[in-house]
Tab-separated table of C-alpha atoms in Angstrom:
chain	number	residue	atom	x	y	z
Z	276	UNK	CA	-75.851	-35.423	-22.970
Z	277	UNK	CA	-74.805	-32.699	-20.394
Z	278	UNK	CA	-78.557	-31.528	-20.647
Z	279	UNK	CA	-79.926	-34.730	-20.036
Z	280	UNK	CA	-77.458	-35.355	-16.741
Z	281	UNK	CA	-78.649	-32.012	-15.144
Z	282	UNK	CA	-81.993	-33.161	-15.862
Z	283	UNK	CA	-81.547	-36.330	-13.750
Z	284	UNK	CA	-79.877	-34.286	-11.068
Z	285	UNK	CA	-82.288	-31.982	-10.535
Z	286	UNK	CA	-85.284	-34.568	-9.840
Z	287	UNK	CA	-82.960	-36.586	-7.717
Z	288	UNK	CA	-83.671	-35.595	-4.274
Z	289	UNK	CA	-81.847	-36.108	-0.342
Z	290	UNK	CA	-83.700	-38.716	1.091
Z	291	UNK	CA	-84.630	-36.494	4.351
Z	292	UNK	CA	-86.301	-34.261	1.758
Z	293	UNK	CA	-88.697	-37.266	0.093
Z	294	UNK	CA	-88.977	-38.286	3.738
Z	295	UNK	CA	-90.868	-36.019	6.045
Z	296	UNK	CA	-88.156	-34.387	8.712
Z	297	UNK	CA	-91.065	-34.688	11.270
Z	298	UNK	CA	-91.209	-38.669	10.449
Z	299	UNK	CA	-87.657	-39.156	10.063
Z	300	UNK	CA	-86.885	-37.633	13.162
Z	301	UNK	CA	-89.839	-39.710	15.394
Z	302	UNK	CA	-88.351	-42.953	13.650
Z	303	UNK	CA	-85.043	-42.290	15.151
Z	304	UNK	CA	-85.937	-40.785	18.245
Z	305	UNK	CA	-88.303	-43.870	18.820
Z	306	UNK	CA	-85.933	-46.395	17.485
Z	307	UNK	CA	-83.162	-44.923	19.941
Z	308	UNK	CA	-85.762	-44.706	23.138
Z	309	UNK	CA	-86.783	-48.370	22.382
Z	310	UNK	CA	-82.831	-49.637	22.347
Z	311	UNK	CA	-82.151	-47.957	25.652
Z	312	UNK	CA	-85.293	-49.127	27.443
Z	313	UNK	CA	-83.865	-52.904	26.299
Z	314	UNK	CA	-80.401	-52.099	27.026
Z	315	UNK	CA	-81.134	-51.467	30.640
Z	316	UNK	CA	-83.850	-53.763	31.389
Z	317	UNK	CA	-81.887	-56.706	29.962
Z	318	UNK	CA	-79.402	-56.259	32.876
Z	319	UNK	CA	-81.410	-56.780	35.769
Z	320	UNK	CA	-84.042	-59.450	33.881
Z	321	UNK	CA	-81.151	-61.703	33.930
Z	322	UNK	CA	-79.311	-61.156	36.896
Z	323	UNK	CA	-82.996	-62.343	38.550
Z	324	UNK	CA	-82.973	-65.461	36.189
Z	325	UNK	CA	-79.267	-66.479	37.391
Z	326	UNK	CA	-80.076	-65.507	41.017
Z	327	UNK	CA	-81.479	-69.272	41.962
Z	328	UNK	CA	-77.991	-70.691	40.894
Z	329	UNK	CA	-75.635	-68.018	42.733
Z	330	UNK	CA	-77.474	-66.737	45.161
Z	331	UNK	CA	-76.248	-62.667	45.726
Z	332	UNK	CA	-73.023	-63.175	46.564
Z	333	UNK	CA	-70.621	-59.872	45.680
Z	334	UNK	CA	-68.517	-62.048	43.465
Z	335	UNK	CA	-71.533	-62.902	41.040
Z	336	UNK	CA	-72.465	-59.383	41.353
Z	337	UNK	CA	-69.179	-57.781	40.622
Z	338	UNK	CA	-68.365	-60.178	37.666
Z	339	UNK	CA	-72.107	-59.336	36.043
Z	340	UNK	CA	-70.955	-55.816	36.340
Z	341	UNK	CA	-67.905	-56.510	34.619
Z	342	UNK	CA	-69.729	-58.332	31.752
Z	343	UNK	CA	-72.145	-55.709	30.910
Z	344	UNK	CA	-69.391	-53.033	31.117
Z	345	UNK	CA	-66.997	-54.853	28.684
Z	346	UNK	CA	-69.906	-56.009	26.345
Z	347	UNK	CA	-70.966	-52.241	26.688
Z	348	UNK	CA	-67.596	-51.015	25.492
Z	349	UNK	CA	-67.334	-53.614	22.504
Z	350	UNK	CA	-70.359	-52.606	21.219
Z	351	UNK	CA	-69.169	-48.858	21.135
Z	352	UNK	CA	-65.423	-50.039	19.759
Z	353	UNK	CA	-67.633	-52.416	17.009
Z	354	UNK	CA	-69.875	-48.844	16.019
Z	355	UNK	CA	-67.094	-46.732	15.645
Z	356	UNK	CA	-65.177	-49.567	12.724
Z	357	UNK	CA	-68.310	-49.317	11.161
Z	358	UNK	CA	-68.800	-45.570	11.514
Z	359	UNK	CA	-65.156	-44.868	10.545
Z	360	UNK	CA	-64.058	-47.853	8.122
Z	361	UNK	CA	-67.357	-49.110	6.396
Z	362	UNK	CA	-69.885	-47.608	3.430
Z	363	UNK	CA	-72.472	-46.946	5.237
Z	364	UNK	CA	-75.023	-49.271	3.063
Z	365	UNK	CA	-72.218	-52.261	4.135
Z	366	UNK	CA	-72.558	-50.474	7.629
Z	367	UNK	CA	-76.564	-51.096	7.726
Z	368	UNK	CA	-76.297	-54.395	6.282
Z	369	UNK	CA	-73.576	-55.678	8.426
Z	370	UNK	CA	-75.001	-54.599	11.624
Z	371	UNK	CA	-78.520	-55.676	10.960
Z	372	UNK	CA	-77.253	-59.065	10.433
Z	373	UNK	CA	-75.639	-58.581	13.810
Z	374	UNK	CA	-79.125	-57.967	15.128
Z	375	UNK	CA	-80.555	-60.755	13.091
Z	376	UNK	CA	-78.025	-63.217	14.030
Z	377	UNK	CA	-78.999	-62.391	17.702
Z	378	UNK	CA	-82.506	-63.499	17.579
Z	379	UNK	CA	-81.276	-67.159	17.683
Z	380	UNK	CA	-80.402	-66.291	21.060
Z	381	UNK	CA	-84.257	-65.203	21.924
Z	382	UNK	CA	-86.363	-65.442	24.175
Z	383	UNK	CA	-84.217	-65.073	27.057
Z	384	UNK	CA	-82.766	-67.794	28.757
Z	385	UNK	CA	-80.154	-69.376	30.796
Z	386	UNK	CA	-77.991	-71.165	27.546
Z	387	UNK	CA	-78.260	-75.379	27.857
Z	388	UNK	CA	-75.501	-76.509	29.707
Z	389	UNK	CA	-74.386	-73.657	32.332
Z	390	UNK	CA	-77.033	-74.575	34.689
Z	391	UNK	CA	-74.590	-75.796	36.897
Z	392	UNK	CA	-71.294	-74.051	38.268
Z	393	UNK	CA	-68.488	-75.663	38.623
Z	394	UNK	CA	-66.632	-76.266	41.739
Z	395	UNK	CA	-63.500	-74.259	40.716
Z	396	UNK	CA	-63.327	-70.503	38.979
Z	397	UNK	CA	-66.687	-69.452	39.327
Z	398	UNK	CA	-65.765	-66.230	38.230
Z	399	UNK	CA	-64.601	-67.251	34.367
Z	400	UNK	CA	-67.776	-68.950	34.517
Z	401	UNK	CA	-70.541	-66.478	35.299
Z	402	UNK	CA	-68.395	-64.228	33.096
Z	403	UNK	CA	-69.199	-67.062	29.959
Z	404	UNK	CA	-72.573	-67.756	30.972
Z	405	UNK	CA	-73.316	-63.998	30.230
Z	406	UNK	CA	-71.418	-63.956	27.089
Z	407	UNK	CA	-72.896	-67.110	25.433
Z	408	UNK	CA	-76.622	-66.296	26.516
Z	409	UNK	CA	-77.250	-62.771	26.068
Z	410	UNK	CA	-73.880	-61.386	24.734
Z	411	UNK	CA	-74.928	-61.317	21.537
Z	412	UNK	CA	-78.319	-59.373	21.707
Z	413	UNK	CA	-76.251	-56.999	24.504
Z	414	UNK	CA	-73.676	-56.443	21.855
Z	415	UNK	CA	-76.099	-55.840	19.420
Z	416	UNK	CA	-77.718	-52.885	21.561
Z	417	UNK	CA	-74.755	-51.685	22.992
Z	418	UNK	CA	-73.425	-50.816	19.224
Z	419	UNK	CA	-77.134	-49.058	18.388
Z	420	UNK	CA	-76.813	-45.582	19.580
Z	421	UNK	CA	-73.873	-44.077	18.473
Z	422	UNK	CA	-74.493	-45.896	15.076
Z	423	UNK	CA	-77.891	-44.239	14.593
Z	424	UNK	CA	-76.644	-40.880	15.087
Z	425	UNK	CA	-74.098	-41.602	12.528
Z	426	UNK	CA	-76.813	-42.468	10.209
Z	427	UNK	CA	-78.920	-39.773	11.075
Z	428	UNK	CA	-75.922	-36.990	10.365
Z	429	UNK	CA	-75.812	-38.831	6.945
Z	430	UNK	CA	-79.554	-38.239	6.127
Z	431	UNK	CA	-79.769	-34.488	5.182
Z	432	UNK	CA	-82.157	-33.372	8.030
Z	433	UNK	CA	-81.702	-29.861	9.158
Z	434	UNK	CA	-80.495	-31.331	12.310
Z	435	UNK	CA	-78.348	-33.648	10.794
Z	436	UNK	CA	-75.081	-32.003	11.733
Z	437	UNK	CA	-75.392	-32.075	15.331
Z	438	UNK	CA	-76.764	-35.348	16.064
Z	439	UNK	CA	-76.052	-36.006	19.513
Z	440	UNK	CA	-79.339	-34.299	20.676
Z	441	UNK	CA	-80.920	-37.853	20.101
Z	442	UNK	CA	-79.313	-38.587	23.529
Z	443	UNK	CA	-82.335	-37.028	24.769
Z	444	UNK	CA	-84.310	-40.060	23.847
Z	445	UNK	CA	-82.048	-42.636	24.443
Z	446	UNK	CA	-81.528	-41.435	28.096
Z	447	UNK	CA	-85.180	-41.541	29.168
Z	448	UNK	CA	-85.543	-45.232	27.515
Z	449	UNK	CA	-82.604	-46.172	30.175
Z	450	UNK	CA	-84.197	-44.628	33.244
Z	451	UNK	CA	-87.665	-45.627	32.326
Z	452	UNK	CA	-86.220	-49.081	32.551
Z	453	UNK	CA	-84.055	-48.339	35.772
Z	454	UNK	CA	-87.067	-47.440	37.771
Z	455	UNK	CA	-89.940	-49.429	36.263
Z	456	UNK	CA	-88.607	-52.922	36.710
Z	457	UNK	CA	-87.779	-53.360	40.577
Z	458	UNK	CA	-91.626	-51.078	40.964
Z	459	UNK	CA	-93.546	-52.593	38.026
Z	460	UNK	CA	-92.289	-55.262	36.039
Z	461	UNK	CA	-90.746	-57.332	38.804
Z	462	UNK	CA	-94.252	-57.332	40.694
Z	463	UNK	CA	-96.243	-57.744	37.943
Z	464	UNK	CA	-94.875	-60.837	35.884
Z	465	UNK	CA	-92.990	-63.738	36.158
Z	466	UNK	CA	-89.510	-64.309	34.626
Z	467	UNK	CA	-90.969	-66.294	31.314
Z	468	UNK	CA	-93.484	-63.538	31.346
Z	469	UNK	CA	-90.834	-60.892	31.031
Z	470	UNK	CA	-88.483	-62.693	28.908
Z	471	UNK	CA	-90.960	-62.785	26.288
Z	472	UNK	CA	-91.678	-59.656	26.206
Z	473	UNK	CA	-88.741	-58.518	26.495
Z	474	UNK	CA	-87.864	-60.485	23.226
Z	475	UNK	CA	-91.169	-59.291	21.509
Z	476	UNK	CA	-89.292	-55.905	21.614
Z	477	UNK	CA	-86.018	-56.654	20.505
Z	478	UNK	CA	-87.904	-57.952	17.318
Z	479	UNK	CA	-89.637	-54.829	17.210
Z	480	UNK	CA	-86.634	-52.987	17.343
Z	481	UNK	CA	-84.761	-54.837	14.830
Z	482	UNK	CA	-87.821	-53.356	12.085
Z	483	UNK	CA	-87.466	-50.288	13.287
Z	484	UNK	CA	-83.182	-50.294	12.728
Z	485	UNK	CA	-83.846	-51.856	9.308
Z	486	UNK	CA	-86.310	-49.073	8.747
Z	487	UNK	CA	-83.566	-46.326	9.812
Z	488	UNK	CA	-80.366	-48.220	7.950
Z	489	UNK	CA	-83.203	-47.908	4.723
């Protein structure tokens, strides 16, 4: 019996070593660049789509701000319970349903009924049209990063126990999508335009985190 178990042992194998560390590494890198680039070009894709209702005033501004801040930080507080009190296979499965669930949201839209403010606290309810029409997907990428570098350091790469360097494709996803949307995207295509494709790659992205959680 104690024969046969080292046996088994010795074929069974870390999964970075029956997966290429060149192709492990791209899948994550990639999977990271493509969250940030949606991350940031979410924010000013629908600021422009609630514009015609609020007009630029600072107070619509400055409670958008607010939104994508505290959405920001929920999605970090929501990774780290995962990171520090889940399995990770409960971990992938729980959080791709998160990114699942937020497809019913897609494509990106004003939600039916908050076309029209309100005469009274205008401020609780910009801060609810955010959350009920793109909190979910926000929340969704918000949580991505720091719960792919927990799933890399799990994977038995040879870079595996410093995993933070995959910053260094998260952060040019971010600016890419700082700078190309008032220059290109903006210019180029209308609102329904971007929307969709803006939701064609959140779709892509939730393969590629389902192919990083396997």
């Amino acid at each position: 019996m104690s024969d046969t178990r080292r046996m088994e042992a010795s074929v069974e194998k870390p999964r970075a070593q029956v997966i290429p560390a060149v192709v492990l590494l791209i899948g994550f890198a990639s999977t990271l660049f493509l969250s940030a680039l949606l991350l940031f070009a979410v924010q000013p894709l629908f600021a422009k789509m609630v514009l015609p209702i609020f007009g630029g005033s600072p107070a619509v501004w400055s409670v958008a701000m607010c939104f994508f801040q505290a959405a920001l930080l929920g999605g970090y507080a929501y990774a780290h319970w995962l990171n520090s009190s889940v399995r990770t296979p409960v971990a992938v499965i729980i959080h791709l349903g998160v990114v699942m669930l937020a497809m019913l949201l897609l494509p990106l839209g004003i939600a039916e009924g908050w076309e029209r403010p309100p005469e009274e606290g205008l401020q609780f309810w910009v801060f609810g049209l955010f959350t009920v029409s793109i909190g979910l997907p926000f929340f969704a990428l918000a949580g991505n990063a720091p719960l792919l570098q927990a799933w890399f350091a799990r994977t038995g790469h040879r870079h595996a126990k410093d995993p933070y360097f995959l910053y260094g494709s998260s952060n040019p996803g971010s600016l890419l999508a700082l700078l190309s949307y008032p220059i290109l995207i903006e210019p180029a295509a209308t609102l329904a335009q971007q929307s969709g494709l803006w939701s064609l790659g959140y779709k892509a992205l939730a393969v590629f985190v389902g192919i990083c959680g396997l």
